[in-house]
Amino acid sequence: MTRILATGTFDILHPGHLYYLEQARKYGNELYVLVARDSTIEHKPKPIVPEKQRLEMVKALRVVDHALLGSEEDMFKPLKEVQPDIIVLGHDQVFDEKELEDKLQKRGFNTKVVRLGKPHQCTLCSSGRIIKRILERKRTEL
Amino acid sequence: MTRILATGTFDILHPGHLYYLEQARKYGNELYVLVARDSTIEHKPKPIVPEKQRLEMVKALRVVDHALLGSEEDMFKPLKEVQPDIIVLGHDQVFDEKELEDKLQKRGFNTKVVRLGKPHQCTLCSSGRIIKRILERKRTEL
């Protein structure tokens, strides 16, 4: 049994999320997803959808075996519970694989970190692009 | 085997959709979902997300066994393929149960139509409310 962990905000679900989770799941046979807390998202605009709802939607996806919210204090805390064999990063996630793997090792985790390549192109495969389309439509309606 | 059909636009997925589909599935043991075509949505604003992407996201939900796009010409056409035992309508869907059941009978379908009660309240359980929140946030940022 190889346990995979994927992470993200999953603000407005789109096929880019599905692609990431489906590719991640291929590295093992049990997929855990760590959903970022509202309070810890600082490198991009705050999500539109609150964390509990984002978690509920991720849990509803067939490809996901288990989903849980991250920790507000220590990003490594939920990993103690999950004990993943492999963490799969999306192509645009901010962590550096090697650095993360080293940090994990220092904390006693025997976890590999891999990064996915770029997904296939898709017009609305980003929460940001969906938001942009909503704002553009509003502008043309005014 | 009781085959259930649920229908809708499913523009930006939210827990209201999950509630509808989960409740619908309880009426039988195989859930088909008919996703409305962009061109046939006229009683409310056109969806933000194109039909193919809306279909892809509905298919990714664990509760859904099969999903397909509606017909652009005749709403009864896909029903020939699905042959549902029961059509479950959401609390706010525009059809009248009795009228729909009569129309189905006239076309040779032996399909019952039931309507769900109101779902539990949830702040962002509507694509419209998610869009509204996006627009409100944009306004406060300007």
PDB file of C-alpha atoms in Angstrom:
ATOM      1  CA  MET A   1       0.000   0.000   0.000  1.00  0.00           C
ATOM      2  CA  THR A   2       1.514   3.306  -1.082  1.00  0.00           C
ATOM      3  CA  ARG A   3      -0.063   6.350   0.498  1.00  0.00           C
ATOM      4  CA  ILE A   4      -0.044   9.543  -1.549  1.00  0.00           C
ATOM      5  CA  LEU A   5      -0.615  13.060  -0.294  1.00  0.00           C
ATOM      6  CA  ALA A   6      -1.712  15.940  -2.509  1.00  0.00           C
ATOM      7  CA  THR A   7      -2.277  19.466  -1.238  1.00  0.00           C
ATOM      8  CA  GLY A   8      -3.923  22.664  -2.383  1.00  0.00           C
ATOM      9  CA  THR A   9      -6.545  25.347  -1.906  1.00  0.00           C
ATOM     10  CA  PHE A  10      -9.209  23.907  -4.249  1.00  0.00           C
ATOM     11  CA  ASP A  11     -11.158  27.161  -4.245  1.00  0.00           C
ATOM     12  CA  ILE A  12     -13.537  26.692  -7.189  1.00  0.00           C
ATOM     13  CA  LEU A  13     -13.208  23.132  -8.455  1.00  0.00           C
ATOM     14  CA  HIS A  14     -12.161  22.721 -12.094  1.00  0.00           C
ATOM     15  CA  PRO A  15     -10.618  20.033 -14.347  1.00  0.00           C
ATOM     16  CA  GLY A  16      -7.105  21.242 -13.461  1.00  0.00           C
ATOM     17  CA  HIS A  17      -7.744  20.002  -9.913  1.00  0.00           C
ATOM     18  CA  LEU A  18      -9.019  16.679 -11.262  1.00  0.00           C
ATOM     19  CA  TYR A  19      -5.948  16.282 -13.451  1.00  0.00           C
ATOM     20  CA  TYR A  20      -3.641  16.980 -10.506  1.00  0.00           C
ATOM     21  CA  LEU A  21      -5.428  14.530  -8.200  1.00  0.00           C
ATOM     22  CA  GLU A  22      -5.722  11.798 -10.836  1.00  0.00           C
ATOM     23  CA  GLN A  23      -2.042  12.066 -11.725  1.00  0.00           C
ATOM     24  CA  ALA A  24      -1.087  12.113  -8.032  1.00  0.00           C
ATOM     25  CA  ARG A  25      -3.124   8.996  -7.341  1.00  0.00           C
ATOM     26  CA  LYS A  26      -1.186   7.081  -9.998  1.00  0.00           C
ATOM     27  CA  TYR A  27       1.891   7.154  -7.746  1.00  0.00           C
ATOM     28  CA  GLY A  28       0.173   4.880  -5.227  1.00  0.00           C
ATOM     29  CA  ASN A  29      -3.148   3.391  -4.250  1.00  0.00           C
ATOM     30  CA  GLU A  30      -4.547   5.605  -1.506  1.00  0.00           C
ATOM     31  CA  LEU A  31      -4.945   9.342  -2.007  1.00  0.00           C
ATOM     32  CA  TYR A  32      -5.067  11.764   0.902  1.00  0.00           C
ATOM     33  CA  VAL A  33      -5.704  15.426   0.169  1.00  0.00           C
ATOM     34  CA  LEU A  34      -4.682  18.216   2.509  1.00  0.00           C
ATOM     35  CA  VAL A  35      -6.866  21.284   1.979  1.00  0.00           C
ATOM     36  CA  ALA A  36      -5.228  24.605   2.900  1.00  0.00           C
ATOM     37  CA  ARG A  37      -6.711  26.647   5.752  1.00  0.00           C
ATOM     38  CA  ASP A  38      -8.109  30.092   4.953  1.00  0.00           C
ATOM     39  CA  SER A  39      -5.685  31.678   7.430  1.00  0.00           C
ATOM     40  CA  THR A  40      -2.543  30.123   5.937  1.00  0.00           C
ATOM     41  CA  ILE A  41      -3.090  31.225   2.324  1.00  0.00           C
ATOM     42  CA  GLU A  42      -0.885  34.271   1.924  1.00  0.00           C
ATOM     43  CA  HIS A  43       0.951  33.891  -1.375  1.00  0.00           C
ATOM     44  CA  LYS A  44      -2.198  34.500  -3.454  1.00  0.00           C
ATOM     45  CA  PRO A  45      -5.632  36.121  -2.966  1.00  0.00           C
ATOM     46  CA  LYS A  46      -7.723  34.608  -0.174  1.00  0.00           C
ATOM     47  CA  PRO A  47     -10.109  31.929  -1.453  1.00  0.00           C
ATOM     48  CA  ILE A  48     -13.714  32.816  -2.254  1.00  0.00           C
ATOM     49  CA  VAL A  49     -15.048  29.576  -0.754  1.00  0.00           C
ATOM     50  CA  PRO A  50     -14.488  29.005   3.003  1.00  0.00           C
ATOM     51  CA  GLU A  51     -12.266  26.105   4.090  1.00  0.00           C
ATOM     52  CA  LYS A  52     -15.042  23.804   5.333  1.00  0.00           C
ATOM     53  CA  GLN A  53     -16.870  24.020   2.022  1.00  0.00           C
ATOM     54  CA  ARG A  54     -13.649  23.530   0.059  1.00  0.00           C
ATOM     55  CA  LEU A  55     -12.992  20.397   2.130  1.00  0.00           C
ATOM     56  CA  GLU A  56     -16.521  19.096   1.565  1.00  0.00           C
ATOM     57  CA  MET A  57     -16.196  19.466  -2.202  1.00  0.00           C
ATOM     58  CA  VAL A  58     -12.787  17.754  -2.349  1.00  0.00           C
ATOM     59  CA  LYS A  59     -14.171  14.866  -0.282  1.00  0.00           C
ATOM     60  CA  ALA A  60     -16.978  14.438  -2.827  1.00  0.00           C
ATOM     61  CA  LEU A  61     -14.565  13.635  -5.669  1.00  0.00           C
ATOM     62  CA  ARG A  62     -14.335   9.969  -6.619  1.00  0.00           C
ATOM     63  CA  VAL A  63     -10.549  10.105  -7.009  1.00  0.00           C
ATOM     64  CA  VAL A  64     -10.080  11.205  -3.379  1.00  0.00           C
ATOM     65  CA  ASP A  65      -9.936   8.563  -0.633  1.00  0.00           C
ATOM     66  CA  HIS A  66      -9.525  10.921   2.326  1.00  0.00           C
ATOM     67  CA  ALA A  67      -9.364  14.682   2.689  1.00  0.00           C
ATOM     68  CA  LEU A  68      -8.522  16.809   5.696  1.00  0.00           C
ATOM     69  CA  LEU A  69      -7.853  20.444   6.563  1.00  0.00           C
ATOM     70  CA  GLY A  70      -4.288  21.585   7.102  1.00  0.00           C
ATOM     71  CA  SER A  71      -2.980  22.913  10.393  1.00  0.00           C
ATOM     72  CA  GLU A  72      -3.041  26.643  11.134  1.00  0.00           C
ATOM     73  CA  GLU A  73       0.171  26.428  13.182  1.00  0.00           C
ATOM     74  CA  ASP A  74       2.447  23.753  11.753  1.00  0.00           C
ATOM     75  CA  MET A  75       2.215  22.427   8.205  1.00  0.00           C
ATOM     76  CA  PHE A  76       3.892  19.174   9.255  1.00  0.00           C
ATOM     77  CA  LYS A  77       1.335  18.376  11.952  1.00  0.00           C
ATOM     78  CA  PRO A  78      -1.284  16.682   9.717  1.00  0.00           C
ATOM     79  CA  LEU A  79       1.476  14.608   8.137  1.00  0.00           C
ATOM     80  CA  LYS A  80       1.921  12.771  11.442  1.00  0.00           C
ATOM     81  CA  GLU A  81      -1.614  11.540  11.039  1.00  0.00           C
ATOM     82  CA  VAL A  82      -1.379  10.752   7.336  1.00  0.00           C
ATOM     83  CA  GLN A  83       2.191   9.349   7.208  1.00  0.00           C
ATOM     84  CA  PRO A  84       2.382   9.659   3.418  1.00  0.00           C
ATOM     85  CA  ASP A  85       4.887   7.652   1.397  1.00  0.00           C
ATOM     86  CA  ILE A  86       4.912  10.238  -1.377  1.00  0.00           C
ATOM     87  CA  ILE A  87       3.855  13.883  -1.530  1.00  0.00           C
ATOM     88  CA  VAL A  88       2.905  14.880  -5.066  1.00  0.00           C
ATOM     89  CA  LEU A  89       3.183  18.581  -5.880  1.00  0.00           C
ATOM     90  CA  GLY A  90       1.332  20.251  -8.730  1.00  0.00           C
ATOM     91  CA  HIS A  91       3.397  21.945 -11.436  1.00  0.00           C
ATOM     92  CA  ASP A  92       2.828  25.427  -9.975  1.00  0.00           C
ATOM     93  CA  GLN A  93       2.988  24.766  -6.235  1.00  0.00           C
ATOM     94  CA  VAL A  94       5.344  27.019  -4.305  1.00  0.00           C
ATOM     95  CA  PHE A  95       7.439  24.413  -2.453  1.00  0.00           C
ATOM     96  CA  ASP A  96      10.857  23.284  -3.633  1.00  0.00           C
ATOM     97  CA  GLU A  97      10.881  19.461  -3.792  1.00  0.00           C
ATOM     98  CA  LYS A  98      14.396  18.947  -2.435  1.00  0.00           C
ATOM     99  CA  GLU A  99      13.976  21.479   0.365  1.00  0.00           C
ATOM    100  CA  LEU A 100      10.658  19.952   1.410  1.00  0.00           C
ATOM    101  CA  GLU A 101      12.092  16.434   1.329  1.00  0.00           C
ATOM    102  CA  ASP A 102      14.990  17.558   3.565  1.00  0.00           C
ATOM    103  CA  LYS A 103      12.640  19.242   6.033  1.00  0.00           C
ATOM    104  CA  LEU A 104      10.519  16.093   6.152  1.00  0.00           C
ATOM    105  CA  GLN A 105      13.555  13.928   6.805  1.00  0.00           C
ATOM    106  CA  LYS A 106      14.677  16.212   9.657  1.00  0.00           C
ATOM    107  CA  ARG A 107      11.264  15.717  11.245  1.00  0.00           C
ATOM    108  CA  GLY A 108      11.547  11.946  10.971  1.00  0.00           C
ATOM    109  CA  PHE A 109       9.351  11.380   7.922  1.00  0.00           C
ATOM    110  CA  ASN A 110      10.455   8.937   5.274  1.00  0.00           C
ATOM    111  CA  THR A 111       8.516  10.716   2.533  1.00  0.00           C
ATOM    112  CA  LYS A 112       9.475  11.218  -1.086  1.00  0.00           C
ATOM    113  CA  VAL A 113       8.436  14.414  -2.866  1.00  0.00           C
ATOM    114  CA  VAL A 114       7.675  14.453  -6.584  1.00  0.00           C
ATOM    115  CA  ARG A 115       6.465  17.234  -8.831  1.00  0.00           C
ATOM    116  CA  LEU A 116       4.061  16.825 -11.731  1.00  0.00           C
ATOM    117  CA  GLY A 117       4.652  18.320 -15.154  1.00  0.00           C
ATOM    118  CA  LYS A 118       2.395  20.931 -16.699  1.00  0.00           C
ATOM    119  CA  PRO A 119      -1.176  19.764 -17.292  1.00  0.00           C
ATOM    120  CA  HIS A 120      -2.903  19.840 -20.673  1.00  0.00           C
ATOM    121  CA  GLN A 121      -4.191  23.278 -21.548  1.00  0.00           C
ATOM    122  CA  CYS A 122      -7.781  24.113 -20.692  1.00  0.00           C
ATOM    123  CA  THR A 123      -9.399  27.554 -20.842  1.00  0.00           C
ATOM    124  CA  LEU A 124     -11.016  27.529 -17.408  1.00  0.00           C
ATOM    125  CA  CYS A 125      -8.648  25.200 -15.523  1.00  0.00           C
ATOM    126  CA  SER A 126      -7.848  27.690 -12.783  1.00  0.00           C
ATOM    127  CA  SER A 127      -9.985  29.227 -10.043  1.00  0.00           C
ATOM    128  CA  GLY A 128      -8.378  32.563 -10.976  1.00  0.00           C
ATOM    129  CA  ARG A 129      -9.477  32.270 -14.608  1.00  0.00           C
ATOM    130  CA  ILE A 130     -13.032  31.352 -13.578  1.00  0.00           C
ATOM    131  CA  ILE A 131     -13.122  34.457 -11.356  1.00  0.00           C
ATOM    132  CA  LYS A 132     -11.719  36.553 -14.217  1.00  0.00           C
ATOM    133  CA  ARG A 133     -14.436  35.325 -16.574  1.00  0.00           C
ATOM    134  CA  ILE A 134     -17.117  36.243 -14.014  1.00  0.00           C
ATOM    135  CA  LEU A 135     -15.695  39.762 -13.675  1.00  0.00           C
ATOM    136  CA  GLU A 136     -15.360  40.186 -17.461  1.00  0.00           C
ATOM    137  CA  ARG A 137     -18.947  39.147 -18.045  1.00  0.00           C
ATOM    138  CA  LYS A 138     -20.117  41.604 -15.395  1.00  0.00           C
ATOM    139  CA  ARG A 139     -18.196  44.395 -17.134  1.00  0.00           C
ATOM    140  CA  THR A 140     -19.798  43.711 -20.510  1.00  0.00           C
ATOM    141  CA  GLU A 141     -23.235  43.673 -18.865  1.00  0.00           C
ATOM    142  CA  LEU A 142     -22.784  47.133 -17.298  1.00  0.00           C
TER     143      LEU A 142
ATOM    144  CA  MET B   1     -32.355  -1.966  -9.965  1.00  0.00           C
ATOM    145  CA  THR B   2     -33.989   1.447  -9.786  1.00  0.00           C
ATOM    146  CA  ARG B   3     -32.521   4.015 -12.132  1.00  0.00           C
ATOM    147  CA  ILE B   4     -32.662   7.633 -11.013  1.00  0.00           C
ATOM    148  CA  LEU B   5     -32.218  10.712 -13.166  1.00  0.00           C
ATOM    149  CA  ALA B   6     -31.241  14.111 -11.805  1.00  0.00           C
ATOM    150  CA  THR B   7     -30.797  17.198 -13.977  1.00  0.00           C
ATOM    151  CA  GLY B   8     -29.287  20.642 -13.735  1.00  0.00           C
ATOM    152  CA  THR B   9     -26.750  23.193 -14.927  1.00  0.00           C
ATOM    153  CA  PHE B  10     -24.045  22.528 -12.296  1.00  0.00           C
ATOM    154  CA  ASP B  11     -22.215  25.733 -13.187  1.00  0.00           C
ATOM    155  CA  ILE B  12     -19.844  26.165 -10.237  1.00  0.00           C
ATOM    156  CA  LEU B  13     -20.048  23.059  -8.061  1.00  0.00           C
ATOM    157  CA  HIS B  14     -21.093  23.587  -4.440  1.00  0.00           C
ATOM    158  CA  PRO B  15     -22.546  21.538  -1.542  1.00  0.00           C
ATOM    159  CA  GLY B  16     -26.100  22.334  -2.696  1.00  0.00           C
ATOM    160  CA  HIS B  17     -25.399  20.216  -5.782  1.00  0.00           C
ATOM    161  CA  LEU B  18     -24.001  17.424  -3.606  1.00  0.00           C
ATOM    162  CA  TYR B  19     -27.069  17.511  -1.378  1.00  0.00           C
ATOM    163  CA  TYR B  20     -29.384  17.313  -4.390  1.00  0.00           C
ATOM    164  CA  LEU B  21     -27.494  14.408  -5.970  1.00  0.00           C
ATOM    165  CA  GLU B  22     -27.108  12.492  -2.697  1.00  0.00           C
ATOM    166  CA  GLN B  23     -30.799  12.848  -1.890  1.00  0.00           C
ATOM    167  CA  ALA B  24     -31.744  11.882  -5.453  1.00  0.00           C
ATOM    168  CA  ARG B  25     -29.588   8.765  -5.306  1.00  0.00           C
ATOM    169  CA  LYS B  26     -31.462   7.555  -2.226  1.00  0.00           C
ATOM    170  CA  TYR B  27     -34.532   6.912  -4.394  1.00  0.00           C
ATOM    171  CA  GLY B  28     -32.722   4.111  -6.217  1.00  0.00           C
ATOM    172  CA  ASN B  29     -29.339   2.556  -6.783  1.00  0.00           C
ATOM    173  CA  GLU B  30     -28.017   4.000 -10.032  1.00  0.00           C
ATOM    174  CA  LEU B  31     -27.762   7.745 -10.549  1.00  0.00           C
ATOM    175  CA  TYR B  32     -27.723   9.310 -14.000  1.00  0.00           C
ATOM    176  CA  VAL B  33     -27.219  13.052 -14.277  1.00  0.00           C
ATOM    177  CA  LEU B  34     -28.331  15.078 -17.270  1.00  0.00           C
ATOM    178  CA  VAL B  35     -26.265  18.256 -17.590  1.00  0.00           C
ATOM    179  CA  ALA B  36     -28.028  21.142 -19.357  1.00  0.00           C
ATOM    180  CA  ARG B  37     -26.607  22.404 -22.656  1.00  0.00           C
ATOM    181  CA  ASP B  38     -25.342  25.991 -22.809  1.00  0.00           C
ATOM    182  CA  SER B  39     -27.815  26.766 -25.601  1.00  0.00           C
ATOM    183  CA  THR B  40     -30.908  25.553 -23.732  1.00  0.00           C
ATOM    184  CA  ILE B  41     -30.407  27.600 -20.549  1.00  0.00           C
ATOM    185  CA  GLU B  42     -32.728  30.553 -20.964  1.00  0.00           C
ATOM    186  CA  HIS B  43     -34.567  31.002 -17.660  1.00  0.00           C
ATOM    187  CA  LYS B  44     -31.445  32.250 -15.849  1.00  0.00           C
ATOM    188  CA  PRO B  45     -28.078  33.822 -16.773  1.00  0.00           C
ATOM    189  CA  LYS B  46     -25.916  31.698 -19.080  1.00  0.00           C
ATOM    190  CA  PRO B  47     -23.440  29.549 -17.138  1.00  0.00           C
ATOM    191  CA  ILE B  48     -19.868  30.749 -16.622  1.00  0.00           C
ATOM    192  CA  VAL B  49     -18.417  27.275 -17.215  1.00  0.00           C
ATOM    193  CA  PRO B  50     -18.935  25.698 -20.677  1.00  0.00           C
ATOM    194  CA  GLU B  51     -21.037  22.539 -20.941  1.00  0.00           C
ATOM    195  CA  LYS B  52     -18.169  20.097 -21.540  1.00  0.00           C
ATOM    196  CA  GLN B  53     -16.366  21.253 -18.416  1.00  0.00           C
ATOM    197  CA  ARG B  54     -19.577  21.184 -16.367  1.00  0.00           C
ATOM    198  CA  LEU B  55     -20.111  17.588 -17.536  1.00  0.00           C
ATOM    199  CA  GLU B  56     -16.533  16.622 -16.664  1.00  0.00           C
ATOM    200  CA  MET B  57     -16.892  17.973 -13.127  1.00  0.00           C
ATOM    201  CA  VAL B  58     -20.230  16.235 -12.515  1.00  0.00           C
ATOM    202  CA  LYS B  59     -18.730  12.951 -13.740  1.00  0.00           C
ATOM    203  CA  ALA B  60     -15.919  13.324 -11.195  1.00  0.00           C
ATOM    204  CA  LEU B  61     -18.319  13.216  -8.222  1.00  0.00           C
ATOM    205  CA  ARG B  62     -18.411   9.927  -6.327  1.00  0.00           C
ATOM    206  CA  VAL B  63     -22.204  10.029  -5.970  1.00  0.00           C
ATOM    207  CA  VAL B  64     -22.695  10.099  -9.762  1.00  0.00           C
ATOM    208  CA  ASP B  65     -22.737   6.815 -11.700  1.00  0.00           C
ATOM    209  CA  HIS B  66     -23.216   8.278 -15.179  1.00  0.00           C
ATOM    210  CA  ALA B  67     -23.522  11.797 -16.531  1.00  0.00           C
ATOM    211  CA  LEU B  68     -24.435  13.021 -19.994  1.00  0.00           C
ATOM    212  CA  LEU B  69     -25.228  16.260 -21.790  1.00  0.00           C
ATOM    213  CA  GLY B  70     -28.836  17.082 -22.584  1.00  0.00           C
ATOM    214  CA  SER B  71     -30.181  17.439 -26.102  1.00  0.00           C
ATOM    215  CA  GLU B  72     -30.256  20.826 -27.816  1.00  0.00           C
ATOM    216  CA  GLU B  73     -33.450  19.965 -29.710  1.00  0.00           C
ATOM    217  CA  ASP B  74     -35.642  17.687 -27.608  1.00  0.00           C
ATOM    218  CA  MET B  75     -35.363  17.362 -23.830  1.00  0.00           C
ATOM    219  CA  PHE B  76     -36.921  13.891 -23.968  1.00  0.00           C
ATOM    220  CA  LYS B  77     -34.325  12.493 -26.374  1.00  0.00           C
ATOM    221  CA  PRO B  78     -31.649  11.556 -23.783  1.00  0.00           C
ATOM    222  CA  LEU B  79     -34.343   9.871 -21.685  1.00  0.00           C
ATOM    223  CA  LYS B  80     -34.699   7.211 -24.377  1.00  0.00           C
ATOM    224  CA  GLU B  81     -31.115   6.257 -23.693  1.00  0.00           C
ATOM    225  CA  VAL B  82     -31.344   6.482 -19.907  1.00  0.00           C
ATOM    226  CA  GLN B  83     -34.855   5.033 -19.380  1.00  0.00           C
ATOM    227  CA  PRO B  84     -35.072   6.342 -15.814  1.00  0.00           C
ATOM    228  CA  ASP B  85     -37.511   4.847 -13.315  1.00  0.00           C
ATOM    229  CA  ILE B  86     -37.639   8.075 -11.328  1.00  0.00           C
ATOM    230  CA  ILE B  87     -36.725  11.667 -12.167  1.00  0.00           C
ATOM    231  CA  VAL B  88     -35.822  13.599  -9.033  1.00  0.00           C
ATOM    232  CA  LEU B  89     -36.245  17.378  -9.229  1.00  0.00           C
ATOM    233  CA  GLY B  90     -34.470  19.814  -6.944  1.00  0.00           C
ATOM    234  CA  HIS B  91     -36.609  22.087  -4.770  1.00  0.00           C
ATOM    235  CA  ASP B  92     -36.166  25.066  -7.107  1.00  0.00           C
ATOM    236  CA  GLN B  93     -36.283  23.433 -10.537  1.00  0.00           C
ATOM    237  CA  VAL B  94     -38.709  24.999 -12.990  1.00  0.00           C
ATOM    238  CA  PHE B  95     -40.697  21.916 -14.058  1.00  0.00           C
ATOM    239  CA  ASP B  96     -44.083  21.019 -12.608  1.00  0.00           C
ATOM    240  CA  GLU B  97     -43.962  17.378 -11.423  1.00  0.00           C
ATOM    241  CA  LYS B  98     -47.448  16.396 -12.574  1.00  0.00           C
ATOM    242  CA  GLU B  99     -47.121  18.096 -15.954  1.00  0.00           C
ATOM    243  CA  LEU B 100     -43.737  16.469 -16.577  1.00  0.00           C
ATOM    244  CA  GLU B 101     -45.040  13.049 -15.544  1.00  0.00           C
ATOM    245  CA  ASP B 102     -47.972  13.428 -17.977  1.00  0.00           C
ATOM    246  CA  LYS B 103     -45.672  14.477 -20.818  1.00  0.00           C
ATOM    247  CA  LEU B 104     -43.429  11.494 -20.109  1.00  0.00           C
ATOM    248  CA  GLN B 105     -46.386   9.120 -20.140  1.00  0.00           C
ATOM    249  CA  LYS B 106     -47.589  10.513 -23.487  1.00  0.00           C
ATOM    250  CA  ARG B 107     -44.148   9.749 -24.906  1.00  0.00           C
ATOM    251  CA  GLY B 108     -44.283   6.180 -23.638  1.00  0.00           C
ATOM    252  CA  PHE B 109     -42.084   6.529 -20.566  1.00  0.00           C
ATOM    253  CA  ASN B 110     -43.098   4.840 -17.356  1.00  0.00           C
ATOM    254  CA  THR B 111     -41.254   7.363 -15.207  1.00  0.00           C
ATOM    255  CA  LYS B 112     -42.242   8.774 -11.845  1.00  0.00           C
ATOM    256  CA  VAL B 113     -41.329  12.362 -10.991  1.00  0.00           C
ATOM    257  CA  VAL B 114     -40.580  13.418  -7.423  1.00  0.00           C
ATOM    258  CA  ARG B 115     -39.484  16.742  -6.014  1.00  0.00           C
ATOM    259  CA  LEU B 116     -37.076  17.207  -3.119  1.00  0.00           C
ATOM    260  CA  GLY B 117     -37.750  19.530  -0.211  1.00  0.00           C
ATOM    261  CA  LYS B 118     -35.601  22.547   0.567  1.00  0.00           C
ATOM    262  CA  PRO B 119     -32.001  21.721   1.437  1.00  0.00           C
ATOM    263  CA  HIS B 120     -30.295  22.752   4.670  1.00  0.00           C
ATOM    264  CA  GLN B 121     -29.136  26.344   4.579  1.00  0.00           C
ATOM    265  CA  CYS B 122     -25.576  27.057   3.499  1.00  0.00           C
ATOM    266  CA  THR B 123     -24.092  30.465   2.713  1.00  0.00           C
ATOM    267  CA  LEU B 124     -22.451  29.589  -0.592  1.00  0.00           C
ATOM    268  CA  CYS B 125     -24.728  26.757  -1.773  1.00  0.00           C
ATOM    269  CA  SER B 126     -25.597  28.391  -5.074  1.00  0.00           C
ATOM    270  CA  SER B 127     -23.503  29.230  -8.142  1.00  0.00           C
ATOM    271  CA  GLY B 128     -25.243  32.628  -8.121  1.00  0.00           C
ATOM    272  CA  ARG B 129     -24.148  33.359  -4.549  1.00  0.00           C
ATOM    273  CA  ILE B 130     -20.559  32.332  -5.310  1.00  0.00           C
ATOM    274  CA  ILE B 131     -20.573  34.728  -8.282  1.00  0.00           C
ATOM    275  CA  LYS B 132     -22.072  37.469  -6.075  1.00  0.00           C
ATOM    276  CA  ARG B 133     -19.319  37.016  -3.499  1.00  0.00           C
ATOM    277  CA  ILE B 134     -16.664  37.310  -6.223  1.00  0.00           C
ATOM    278  CA  LEU B 135     -18.212  40.555  -7.479  1.00  0.00           C
ATOM    279  CA  GLU B 136     -18.578  41.961  -3.944  1.00  0.00           C
ATOM    280  CA  ARG B 137     -14.963  41.251  -3.114  1.00  0.00           C
ATOM    281  CA  LYS B 138     -13.874  42.953  -6.336  1.00  0.00           C
ATOM    282  CA  ARG B 139     -15.907  46.035  -5.398  1.00  0.00           C
ATOM    283  CA  THR B 140     -14.292  46.340  -1.961  1.00  0.00           C
ATOM    284  CA  GLU B 141     -10.845  45.978  -3.564  1.00  0.00           C
ATOM    285  CA  LEU B 142     -11.410  48.869  -5.997  1.00  0.00           C
TER     286      LEU B 142
END
